[in-house]
Amino acid sequence: MKPSSLIVRLTALYLFAALFMFVLLNTAGMKKMQGALTEHKKTELYEKAGLLTSEYLTEYYQQKVSFPELNDRLAMAASVTGIRIWMVSTNGTIVLDSDGTARGRRVTAEDASFLEHTFLENVQIKDCIREPSLCVIQPIIYEYTKRGYLVLSVPMEILSAEGFFYVDFVNICYLLFLPILLLLFVRIYMLTVRPVTRMTEAARRFLRGNFKEPLVLNYPEEYNELGNTVKYMGDKLRNADDEQRKFVSNVSHDFRSPLTSIKGYVEAIKDGTIPVELQGKYLDVVLFETERLEKLTANLLELNSFGDTGISLHKSVFDVNQMIKQIALAFEGLCKKKKLVLNLVFSSKEQFVEADMDKIQQILYNLIDNAVKFSNSDSSIRIATEEKGSKVFVAVKDYGIGIPKESVNRIWERFYKTDLSRGKDKKGIGLGLSIVKEIITSHGENISVVSTEGVGTEFIFSLPKAEEE
């Protein structure tokens, strides 16, 4: 989604929220406010009626004040409070009216039930109450006798005006809040769209091969994981790019050296530079270099065949001890030449495992081959198996030149060769341990290495023990 599209959506959301809140305040909010004001006014009028009854009407019936004085007091109270006050007799005649317009009139038959209520809204009585009003009716009780009714009323228009006043006040506050809401939406944009935009731009730079400009992670906490993922992707792409360059460089070097040697010797034999009696010697060199190229090509094809889905395994149950004995026999001649002793140490006579037999044979061959190459003359190589729980551990240990500490974690990389091994391993191409690692990983097992420079190296890998029938 483009940033401009998100801006449009956020703007539309802001306008919708602003309009929706405004309509809500002036419809449902206004209705709710009117209801609350009406209930409040009912309570106020009811309390006022009780106060007038206890203070003024009681004195009147006790003949402490005259009717004109009572009229003046009620008129004064009505003037101060803005409430219209009636005093109605039991037969429905209005004997006192604070504004004097309905005095002497009588509630008509159709309004006879008027006096039977306590609260009435939107009341209109012909010739008495012309505009809809809120009325509170309270019986006048003196000496356990109903003497009449006290009626307090206020026009509904006044309540509406109060409601509009409060709603207008809320609207003004809301209009003042709208800029703050706008700033809030801008902040939301800054916190959501900008980080995504920056990470998208960084991802595009990585895809173009531009890894120089770093991805700065100054985003909110919620975006840290996504930012770290993009950054990790960039690091992986950069490393992959570096590895690709290194791979091409190594392959080119490992192909160029034997090809140059082969070409030089073949040309020398062809033009007679090398005499006939020496041609056999140099043809052996050509054969050696050809075998080196063949091994390099085979290993590259094997690594390529692994693919992204891993190695295709064909598991079976076999005796790994017997396999080690057979491989040891294959190295017997080379070990005699270097005066090496192969010590086979087995915790049991037979040790059955469930794995890909050909692939495990390849692992053992590579590890023993490395041990022979990098062992000092007149030393030994120890090959051992040991059962622990559901695993069988195989160890290949030599007492040779060892691996430098800084190189131990890199020996599994393709084409990597330590500086110490470059002097001894003329035929190695740095792919054997990469293949070993791939095979062990495809089995779901682990391989580890312990090495001390000048002392020796030990490789230990695990295999699943075969279930007993």
Short mmCIF file of C-alpha atoms in Angstrom, two decimals:
data_model
loop_
_atom_site.label_atom_id
_atom_site.label_comp_id
_atom_site.label_asym_id
_atom_site.label_seq_id
_atom_site.Cartn_x
_atom_site.Cartn_y
_atom_site.Cartn_z
CA MET A 1 0.00 0.00 0.00
CA LYS A 2 1.38 3.39 -0.98
CA PRO A 3 1.92 6.06 1.71
CA SER A 4 -0.35 8.46 -0.22
CA SER A 5 -3.16 5.90 -0.03
CA LEU A 6 -2.69 5.58 3.72
CA ILE A 7 -2.76 9.38 4.06
CA VAL A 8 -6.07 9.50 2.18
CA ARG A 9 -7.52 6.74 4.37
CA LEU A 10 -6.38 8.35 7.60
CA THR A 11 -7.79 11.71 6.45
CA ALA A 12 -11.12 10.09 5.57
CA LEU A 13 -11.12 8.33 8.94
CA TYR A 14 -10.43 11.62 10.71
CA LEU A 15 -13.27 13.42 8.88
CA PHE A 16 -15.65 10.53 9.54
CA ALA A 17 -14.77 10.49 13.24
CA ALA A 18 -15.19 14.27 13.50
CA LEU A 19 -18.57 14.28 11.70
CA PHE A 20 -19.84 11.21 13.54
CA MET A 21 -19.02 12.68 16.94
CA PHE A 22 -20.66 16.00 16.01
CA VAL A 23 -23.88 14.29 14.88
CA LEU A 24 -23.84 12.03 17.93
CA LEU A 25 -23.49 14.98 20.31
CA ASN A 26 -26.35 16.89 18.71
CA THR A 27 -28.79 13.98 18.45
CA ALA A 28 -28.39 11.25 21.04
CA GLY A 29 -26.28 13.53 23.23
CA MET A 30 -28.89 16.29 23.09
CA LYS A 31 -31.70 13.84 23.89
CA LYS A 32 -29.75 12.42 26.81
CA MET A 33 -29.04 15.93 28.08
CA GLN A 34 -32.73 16.93 27.85
CA GLY A 35 -33.74 13.83 29.78
CA ALA A 36 -31.18 14.50 32.50
CA LEU A 37 -32.24 18.16 32.82
CA THR A 38 -35.91 17.17 32.98
CA GLU A 39 -35.28 14.67 35.78
CA HIS A 40 -33.19 17.20 37.63
CA LYS A 41 -35.90 19.84 37.27
CA LYS A 42 -38.56 17.39 38.54
CA THR A 43 -36.53 16.75 41.68
CA GLU A 44 -35.93 20.46 42.11
CA LEU A 45 -39.63 21.35 41.75
CA TYR A 46 -40.71 18.53 44.08
CA GLU A 47 -38.31 19.72 46.77
CA LYS A 48 -39.43 23.33 46.22
CA ALA A 49 -43.08 22.32 46.56
CA GLY A 50 -42.38 20.56 49.86
CA LEU A 51 -40.51 23.60 51.15
CA LEU A 52 -43.31 26.03 50.20
CA THR A 53 -45.91 23.77 51.81
CA SER A 54 -44.03 23.46 55.08
CA GLU A 55 -43.03 27.14 55.34
CA TYR A 56 -45.86 29.19 53.83
CA LEU A 57 -49.02 27.10 53.55
CA THR A 58 -48.77 25.70 57.05
CA GLU A 59 -48.62 29.24 58.47
CA TYR A 60 -51.55 30.20 56.29
CA TYR A 61 -53.73 27.36 57.60
CA GLN A 62 -52.59 28.19 61.11
CA GLN A 63 -53.89 31.72 60.34
CA LYS A 64 -50.50 33.23 61.08
CA VAL A 65 -50.50 34.97 57.69
CA SER A 66 -53.37 36.28 55.65
CA PHE A 67 -54.26 35.22 52.11
CA PRO A 68 -52.87 38.43 50.56
CA GLU A 69 -49.60 37.88 52.45
CA LEU A 70 -49.49 34.28 51.25
CA ASN A 71 -50.13 35.46 47.69
CA ASP A 72 -47.31 38.00 47.97
CA ARG A 73 -44.89 35.42 49.37
CA LEU A 74 -45.65 32.85 46.64
CA ALA A 75 -45.43 35.53 43.94
CA MET A 76 -42.03 36.59 45.33
CA ALA A 77 -40.81 32.97 45.39
CA ALA A 78 -42.01 32.47 41.80
CA SER A 79 -40.28 35.65 40.68
CA VAL A 80 -36.98 34.63 42.27
CA THR A 81 -36.98 31.03 41.01
CA GLY A 82 -38.69 31.55 37.64
CA ILE A 83 -41.33 28.96 38.55
CA ARG A 84 -45.07 29.42 38.11
CA ILE A 85 -46.97 28.51 41.31
CA TRP A 86 -50.62 27.60 41.68
CA MET A 87 -52.68 26.87 44.73
CA VAL A 88 -55.68 24.74 43.69
CA SER A 89 -58.68 23.87 45.85
CA THR A 90 -59.96 20.33 46.20
CA ASN A 91 -62.74 21.03 43.65
CA GLY A 92 -60.15 22.06 41.01
CA THR A 93 -60.45 25.83 41.30
CA ILE A 94 -57.21 27.81 41.00
CA VAL A 95 -57.38 30.02 44.10
CA LEU A 96 -53.86 31.44 43.71
CA ASP A 97 -51.67 31.97 40.64
CA SER A 98 -48.23 33.59 40.90
CA ASP A 99 -48.73 35.48 37.60
CA GLY A 100 -52.50 36.09 38.19
CA THR A 101 -53.70 34.98 34.73
CA ALA A 102 -55.47 31.77 35.78
CA ARG A 103 -56.75 32.78 39.21
CA GLY A 104 -60.39 31.82 39.71
CA ARG A 105 -60.36 29.46 36.76
CA ARG A 106 -61.20 25.84 37.13
CA VAL A 107 -59.50 22.79 35.71
CA THR A 108 -61.98 21.47 33.09
CA ALA A 109 -63.43 17.97 33.12
CA GLU A 110 -61.02 16.64 30.49
CA ASP A 111 -58.13 17.77 32.67
CA ALA A 112 -59.61 16.38 35.87
CA SER A 113 -56.90 13.68 36.07
CA PHE A 114 -54.28 16.39 36.02
CA LEU A 115 -54.36 16.74 39.83
CA GLU A 116 -54.01 12.99 40.34
CA HIS A 117 -50.43 12.90 39.01
CA THR A 118 -47.17 13.91 40.67
CA PHE A 119 -45.14 14.69 37.53
CA LEU A 120 -46.38 15.60 34.06
CA GLU A 121 -44.44 16.68 30.99
CA ASN A 122 -45.61 18.75 28.01
CA VAL A 123 -48.78 19.79 29.85
CA GLN A 124 -51.18 22.24 28.19
CA ILE A 125 -54.46 23.33 29.85
CA LYS A 126 -56.90 25.55 28.03
CA ASP A 127 -56.91 29.13 29.34
CA CYS A 128 -54.44 28.12 32.09
CA ILE A 129 -51.20 26.71 30.60
CA ARG A 130 -50.80 27.75 26.97
CA GLU A 131 -47.29 26.44 26.25
CA PRO A 132 -46.08 22.89 26.97
CA SER A 133 -44.80 22.79 30.53
CA LEU A 134 -43.36 20.49 33.16
CA CYS A 135 -45.65 20.31 36.16
CA VAL A 136 -45.22 18.96 39.68
CA ILE A 137 -48.40 18.46 41.72
CA GLN A 138 -48.24 18.00 45.47
CA PRO A 139 -51.31 17.59 47.70
CA ILE A 140 -51.62 20.08 50.59
CA ILE A 141 -52.19 18.10 53.77
CA TYR A 142 -52.98 19.89 57.03
CA GLU A 143 -54.15 18.12 60.16
CA TYR A 144 -54.56 14.86 58.17
CA THR A 145 -56.93 16.53 55.77
CA LYS A 146 -56.36 17.32 52.11
CA ARG A 147 -56.88 21.06 51.78
CA GLY A 148 -55.96 21.37 48.13
CA TYR A 149 -52.97 21.11 45.74
CA LEU A 150 -49.78 23.03 45.14
CA VAL A 151 -48.81 23.07 41.46
CA LEU A 152 -45.38 24.19 40.27
CA SER A 153 -44.69 24.46 36.54
CA VAL A 154 -41.93 25.56 34.22
CA PRO A 155 -42.14 25.81 30.39
CA MET A 156 -40.46 22.96 28.50
CA GLU A 157 -38.92 25.62 26.27
CA ILE A 158 -36.77 26.77 29.20
CA LEU A 159 -35.52 23.22 29.71
CA SER A 160 -34.78 22.95 25.98
CA ALA A 161 -32.89 26.22 26.12
CA GLU A 162 -30.80 24.92 29.00
CA GLY A 163 -30.15 21.72 27.05
CA PHE A 164 -29.02 23.66 23.99
CA PHE A 165 -26.79 25.79 26.20
CA TYR A 166 -24.97 22.79 27.57
CA VAL A 167 -24.78 21.07 24.19
CA ASP A 168 -23.42 24.26 22.62
CA PHE A 169 -20.83 24.40 25.35
CA VAL A 170 -19.86 20.79 24.65
CA ASN A 171 -19.74 21.57 20.90
CA ILE A 172 -17.36 24.46 21.52
CA CYS A 173 -15.14 22.17 23.58
CA TYR A 174 -15.36 19.56 20.81
CA LEU A 175 -14.37 22.09 18.14
CA LEU A 176 -11.40 23.03 20.28
CA PHE A 177 -10.56 19.33 20.57
CA LEU A 178 -10.62 18.76 16.79
CA PRO A 179 -7.11 20.25 16.24
CA ILE A 180 -5.83 17.97 19.00
CA LEU A 181 -7.54 15.04 17.27
CA LEU A 182 -5.89 16.10 14.01
CA LEU A 183 -2.49 16.14 15.72
CA LEU A 184 -3.30 12.69 17.10
CA PHE A 185 -3.97 11.33 13.61
CA VAL A 186 -0.76 12.95 12.34
CA ARG A 187 1.08 11.23 15.17
CA ILE A 188 -0.56 7.92 14.25
CA TYR A 189 0.65 8.45 10.69
CA MET A 190 4.17 9.15 11.91
CA LEU A 191 4.15 6.05 14.12
CA THR A 192 2.69 3.67 11.53
CA VAL A 193 3.30 4.78 7.95
CA ARG A 194 6.78 6.28 8.22
CA PRO A 195 8.45 3.24 9.83
CA VAL A 196 6.87 0.94 7.25
CA THR A 197 7.93 3.30 4.46
CA ARG A 198 11.50 3.41 5.72
CA MET A 199 11.70 -0.35 6.10
CA THR A 200 10.23 -0.79 2.59
CA GLU A 201 12.86 1.56 1.18
CA ALA A 202 15.57 -0.32 3.08
CA ALA A 203 14.30 -3.65 1.71
CA ARG A 204 14.37 -2.24 -1.82
CA ARG A 205 17.94 -1.00 -1.29
CA PHE A 206 18.93 -4.46 -0.11
CA LEU A 207 17.34 -6.05 -3.19
CA ARG A 208 19.33 -3.64 -5.39
CA GLY A 209 22.49 -4.78 -3.62
CA ASN A 210 23.02 -1.53 -1.70
CA PHE A 211 24.03 -2.56 1.81
CA LYS A 212 26.11 0.52 2.67
CA GLU A 213 23.27 2.65 4.03
CA PRO A 214 22.30 1.15 7.41
CA LEU A 215 18.75 0.67 8.65
CA VAL A 216 18.34 2.83 11.76
CA LEU A 217 15.94 1.25 14.25
CA ASN A 218 14.41 4.22 16.06
CA TYR A 219 10.84 2.95 15.78
CA PRO A 220 8.23 2.28 18.48
CA GLU A 221 8.58 -0.97 20.36
CA GLU A 222 5.81 -2.64 18.33
CA TYR A 223 7.85 -2.17 15.13
CA ASN A 224 11.16 -3.35 16.58
CA GLU A 225 10.54 -6.98 15.65
CA LEU A 226 9.64 -6.08 12.06
CA GLY A 227 12.58 -3.69 11.86
CA ASN A 228 14.96 -6.31 13.24
CA THR A 229 13.60 -8.81 10.72
CA VAL A 230 14.25 -6.40 7.83
CA LYS A 231 17.69 -5.64 9.23
CA TYR A 232 18.40 -9.36 9.63
CA MET A 233 17.26 -9.90 6.04
CA GLY A 234 19.66 -7.18 4.91
CA ASP A 235 22.52 -8.76 6.84
CA LYS A 236 21.71 -12.17 5.35
CA LEU A 237 21.54 -10.72 1.84
CA ARG A 238 24.81 -8.89 2.37
CA ASN A 239 26.43 -12.04 3.71
CA ALA A 240 24.95 -14.03 0.83
CA ASP A 241 26.36 -11.48 -1.60
CA ASP A 242 29.76 -11.69 0.07
CA GLU A 243 29.57 -15.48 0.11
CA GLN A 244 28.64 -15.52 -3.56
CA ARG A 245 31.63 -13.36 -4.44
CA LYS A 246 33.83 -15.52 -2.26
CA PHE A 247 32.35 -18.67 -3.79
CA VAL A 248 33.03 -17.48 -7.34
CA SER A 249 36.52 -16.39 -6.34
CA ASN A 250 37.31 -19.72 -4.68
CA VAL A 251 35.86 -21.81 -7.49
CA SER A 252 37.72 -19.75 -10.06
CA HIS A 253 40.96 -20.14 -8.15
CA ASP A 254 40.51 -23.87 -7.56
CA PHE A 255 39.71 -24.44 -11.24
CA ARG A 256 42.33 -22.08 -12.61
CA SER A 257 45.30 -23.57 -10.73
CA PRO A 258 44.98 -27.19 -11.96
CA LEU A 259 43.88 -26.08 -15.43
CA THR A 260 46.91 -23.84 -15.73
CA SER A 261 49.15 -26.68 -14.58
CA ILE A 262 47.53 -29.18 -16.95
CA LYS A 263 47.73 -26.79 -19.90
CA GLY A 264 51.36 -25.95 -19.21
CA TYR A 265 52.51 -29.55 -18.94
CA VAL A 266 50.48 -30.72 -21.96
CA GLU A 267 51.88 -27.90 -24.11
CA ALA A 268 55.41 -28.68 -22.90
CA ILE A 269 54.97 -32.37 -23.79
CA LYS A 270 53.46 -31.49 -27.18
CA ASP A 271 56.21 -29.08 -28.28
CA GLY A 272 58.97 -31.35 -26.95
CA THR A 273 60.08 -29.07 -24.11
CA ILE A 274 59.76 -32.05 -21.78
CA PRO A 275 61.84 -34.97 -23.00
CA VAL A 276 60.21 -38.33 -23.57
CA GLU A 277 61.91 -39.95 -20.59
CA LEU A 278 60.33 -37.36 -18.23
CA GLN A 279 56.85 -37.32 -19.74
CA GLY A 280 55.57 -40.10 -17.45
CA LYS A 281 56.48 -38.03 -14.39
CA TYR A 282 54.62 -34.97 -15.62
CA LEU A 283 51.68 -37.00 -16.85
CA ASP A 284 51.29 -38.15 -13.26
CA VAL A 285 51.07 -34.49 -12.27
CA VAL A 286 48.43 -33.94 -14.96
CA LEU A 287 46.53 -36.98 -13.67
CA PHE A 288 46.77 -35.65 -10.11
CA GLU A 289 45.36 -32.27 -11.14
CA THR A 290 42.64 -33.97 -13.19
CA GLU A 291 41.58 -36.00 -10.17
CA ARG A 292 41.51 -32.78 -8.15
CA LEU A 293 39.20 -31.16 -10.73
CA GLU A 294 37.02 -34.27 -10.77
CA LYS A 295 36.69 -34.21 -6.98
CA LEU A 296 35.89 -30.49 -6.98
CA THR A 297 33.20 -30.95 -9.63
CA ALA A 298 31.70 -33.95 -7.81
CA ASN A 299 31.55 -32.07 -4.50
CA LEU A 300 29.98 -29.01 -6.12
CA LEU A 301 27.35 -31.16 -7.79
CA GLU A 302 26.66 -32.92 -4.51
CA LEU A 303 26.24 -29.67 -2.58
CA ASN A 304 23.99 -28.34 -5.33
CA SER A 305 21.88 -31.50 -5.22
CA PHE A 306 21.08 -30.88 -1.55
CA GLY A 307 18.91 -27.91 -2.51
CA ASP A 308 16.76 -25.82 -0.16
CA THR A 309 14.77 -28.83 1.03
CA GLY A 310 17.84 -30.66 2.31
CA ILE A 311 19.27 -34.04 1.42
CA SER A 312 17.14 -36.95 0.28
CA LEU A 313 17.86 -39.74 2.75
CA HIS A 314 17.44 -43.48 2.35
CA LYS A 315 17.60 -44.76 5.89
CA SER A 316 18.37 -48.31 6.88
CA VAL A 317 19.66 -50.19 9.92
CA PHE A 318 23.37 -51.09 9.83
CA ASP A 319 26.31 -51.78 12.11
CA VAL A 320 28.38 -48.61 12.26
CA ASN A 321 31.29 -50.50 13.88
CA GLN A 322 31.54 -52.80 10.87
CA MET A 323 31.44 -49.78 8.56
CA ILE A 324 34.33 -48.15 10.45
CA LYS A 325 36.40 -51.37 10.15
CA GLN A 326 35.89 -51.45 6.37
CA ILE A 327 36.84 -47.79 5.93
CA ALA A 328 39.89 -48.27 8.16
CA LEU A 329 41.09 -51.03 5.84
CA ALA A 330 40.85 -48.61 2.90
CA PHE A 331 43.25 -46.22 4.65
CA GLU A 332 45.68 -48.96 5.74
CA GLY A 333 48.20 -48.35 2.94
CA LEU A 334 48.25 -44.58 3.41
CA CYS A 335 48.60 -44.93 7.18
CA LYS A 336 51.59 -47.28 6.76
CA LYS A 337 53.19 -44.74 4.45
CA LYS A 338 52.85 -41.98 7.09
CA LYS A 339 53.55 -44.39 9.97
CA LEU A 340 50.13 -43.81 11.49
CA VAL A 341 48.25 -46.20 13.77
CA LEU A 342 44.45 -46.45 13.60
CA ASN A 343 43.00 -47.26 17.04
CA LEU A 344 39.41 -48.52 16.89
CA VAL A 345 37.68 -48.30 20.26
CA PHE A 346 34.13 -49.68 20.41
CA SER A 347 31.97 -49.76 23.56
CA SER A 348 30.25 -52.88 22.22
CA LYS A 349 31.00 -55.47 19.57
CA GLU A 350 28.09 -54.37 17.37
CA GLN A 351 26.47 -50.95 17.28
CA PHE A 352 23.40 -50.70 15.08
CA VAL A 353 22.14 -47.28 13.98
CA GLU A 354 19.32 -46.11 11.71
CA ALA A 355 20.58 -43.69 9.08
CA ASP A 356 21.50 -43.29 5.41
CA MET A 357 24.31 -45.85 5.08
CA ASP A 358 25.99 -44.25 2.05
CA LYS A 359 25.92 -40.76 3.55
CA ILE A 360 27.36 -41.90 6.90
CA GLN A 361 30.08 -43.77 5.04
CA GLN A 362 30.89 -40.53 3.23
CA ILE A 363 31.10 -38.65 6.57
CA LEU A 364 33.47 -41.21 8.07
CA TYR A 365 35.63 -41.24 4.94
CA ASN A 366 35.94 -37.42 4.94
CA LEU A 367 36.74 -37.20 8.65
CA ILE A 368 39.29 -40.02 8.59
CA ASP A 369 40.80 -38.62 5.38
CA ASN A 370 41.28 -35.24 7.09
CA ALA A 371 42.72 -36.91 10.18
CA VAL A 372 45.28 -38.75 8.04
CA LYS A 373 46.20 -35.60 6.10
CA PHE A 374 46.77 -33.41 9.13
CA SER A 375 48.34 -35.97 11.49
CA ASN A 376 52.01 -35.89 12.24
CA SER A 377 54.10 -38.92 11.29
CA ASP A 378 54.56 -41.60 13.94
CA SER A 379 51.28 -40.69 15.64
CA SER A 380 47.89 -42.31 15.93
CA ILE A 381 44.25 -41.72 15.03
CA ARG A 382 41.52 -42.79 17.42
CA ILE A 383 38.09 -43.78 16.08
CA ALA A 384 35.53 -44.63 18.77
CA THR A 385 31.82 -45.35 19.17
CA GLU A 386 29.84 -45.09 22.39
CA GLU A 387 26.17 -45.58 23.17
CA LYS A 388 24.40 -43.00 25.36
CA GLY A 389 20.64 -43.34 25.76
CA SER A 390 18.98 -43.35 22.36
CA LYS A 391 22.09 -42.01 20.61
CA VAL A 392 25.32 -43.46 19.33
CA PHE A 393 28.28 -41.07 19.37
CA VAL A 394 31.10 -41.50 16.86
CA ALA A 395 34.44 -39.76 17.48
CA VAL A 396 37.43 -39.31 15.13
CA LYS A 397 40.48 -37.90 16.88
CA ASP A 398 43.92 -37.10 15.48
CA TYR A 399 47.11 -35.77 17.08
CA GLY A 400 48.15 -33.45 14.30
CA ILE A 401 48.51 -29.73 13.60
CA GLY A 402 45.10 -28.78 15.06
CA ILE A 403 42.86 -25.87 14.07
CA PRO A 404 43.52 -22.25 15.11
CA LYS A 405 41.01 -20.97 17.67
CA GLU A 406 39.74 -18.20 15.38
CA SER A 407 39.03 -20.72 12.60
CA VAL A 408 37.11 -23.38 14.56
CA ASN A 409 33.69 -21.80 13.92
CA ARG A 410 34.40 -21.31 10.22
CA ILE A 411 35.55 -24.78 9.16
CA TRP A 412 31.98 -25.67 8.11
CA GLU A 413 31.93 -22.89 5.50
CA ARG A 414 32.29 -23.87 1.89
CA PHE A 415 35.84 -23.48 0.50
CA TYR A 416 37.17 -22.36 3.86
CA LYS A 417 40.68 -23.61 4.58
CA THR A 418 42.78 -22.58 7.56
CA ASP A 419 46.21 -21.09 7.00
CA LEU A 420 47.78 -24.14 8.64
CA SER A 421 45.98 -26.57 6.33
CA ARG A 422 46.97 -24.73 3.17
CA GLY A 423 50.55 -25.87 3.59
CA LYS A 424 49.69 -29.57 4.01
CA ASP A 425 46.45 -30.12 2.11
CA LYS A 426 47.46 -29.60 -1.49
CA LYS A 427 44.55 -31.61 -2.85
CA GLY A 428 41.80 -30.42 -0.52
CA ILE A 429 39.28 -27.89 -1.80
CA GLY A 430 37.50 -26.92 1.45
CA LEU A 431 34.17 -28.62 0.75
CA GLY A 432 34.46 -31.87 2.72
CA LEU A 433 33.38 -30.52 6.11
CA SER A 434 30.57 -28.51 4.50
CA ILE A 435 29.18 -31.75 3.10
CA VAL A 436 29.63 -33.49 6.47
CA LYS A 437 27.67 -30.71 8.21
CA GLU A 438 24.86 -30.86 5.63
CA ILE A 439 24.48 -34.62 5.99
CA ILE A 440 24.46 -34.57 9.80
CA THR A 441 21.93 -31.71 9.85
CA SER A 442 19.66 -33.56 7.40
CA HIS A 443 19.59 -36.47 9.87
CA GLY A 444 18.50 -34.10 12.64
CA GLU A 445 21.73 -34.81 14.54
CA ASN A 446 24.68 -32.71 15.70
CA ILE A 447 28.40 -32.61 15.08
CA SER A 448 30.97 -30.81 17.20
CA VAL A 449 34.70 -30.20 17.05
CA VAL A 450 37.32 -29.79 19.77
CA SER A 451 40.73 -28.70 18.60
CA THR A 452 43.96 -27.27 20.00
CA GLU A 453 46.57 -25.88 17.69
CA GLY A 454 49.66 -28.11 17.66
CA VAL A 455 47.92 -30.82 19.73
CA GLY A 456 45.18 -32.30 17.56
CA THR A 457 41.52 -32.30 16.58
CA GLU A 458 38.51 -34.41 17.54
CA PHE A 459 35.20 -34.55 15.65
CA ILE A 460 32.19 -36.07 17.44
CA PHE A 461 28.81 -36.64 15.81
CA SER A 462 25.65 -38.39 16.91
CA LEU A 463 23.44 -40.96 15.19
CA PRO A 464 20.05 -42.37 16.21
CA LYS A 465 20.32 -45.79 17.78
CA ALA A 466 18.34 -48.48 15.96
CA GLU A 467 15.35 -49.85 17.85
CA GLU A 468 15.74 -53.43 18.98
CA GLU A 469 13.41 -55.91 17.30
#
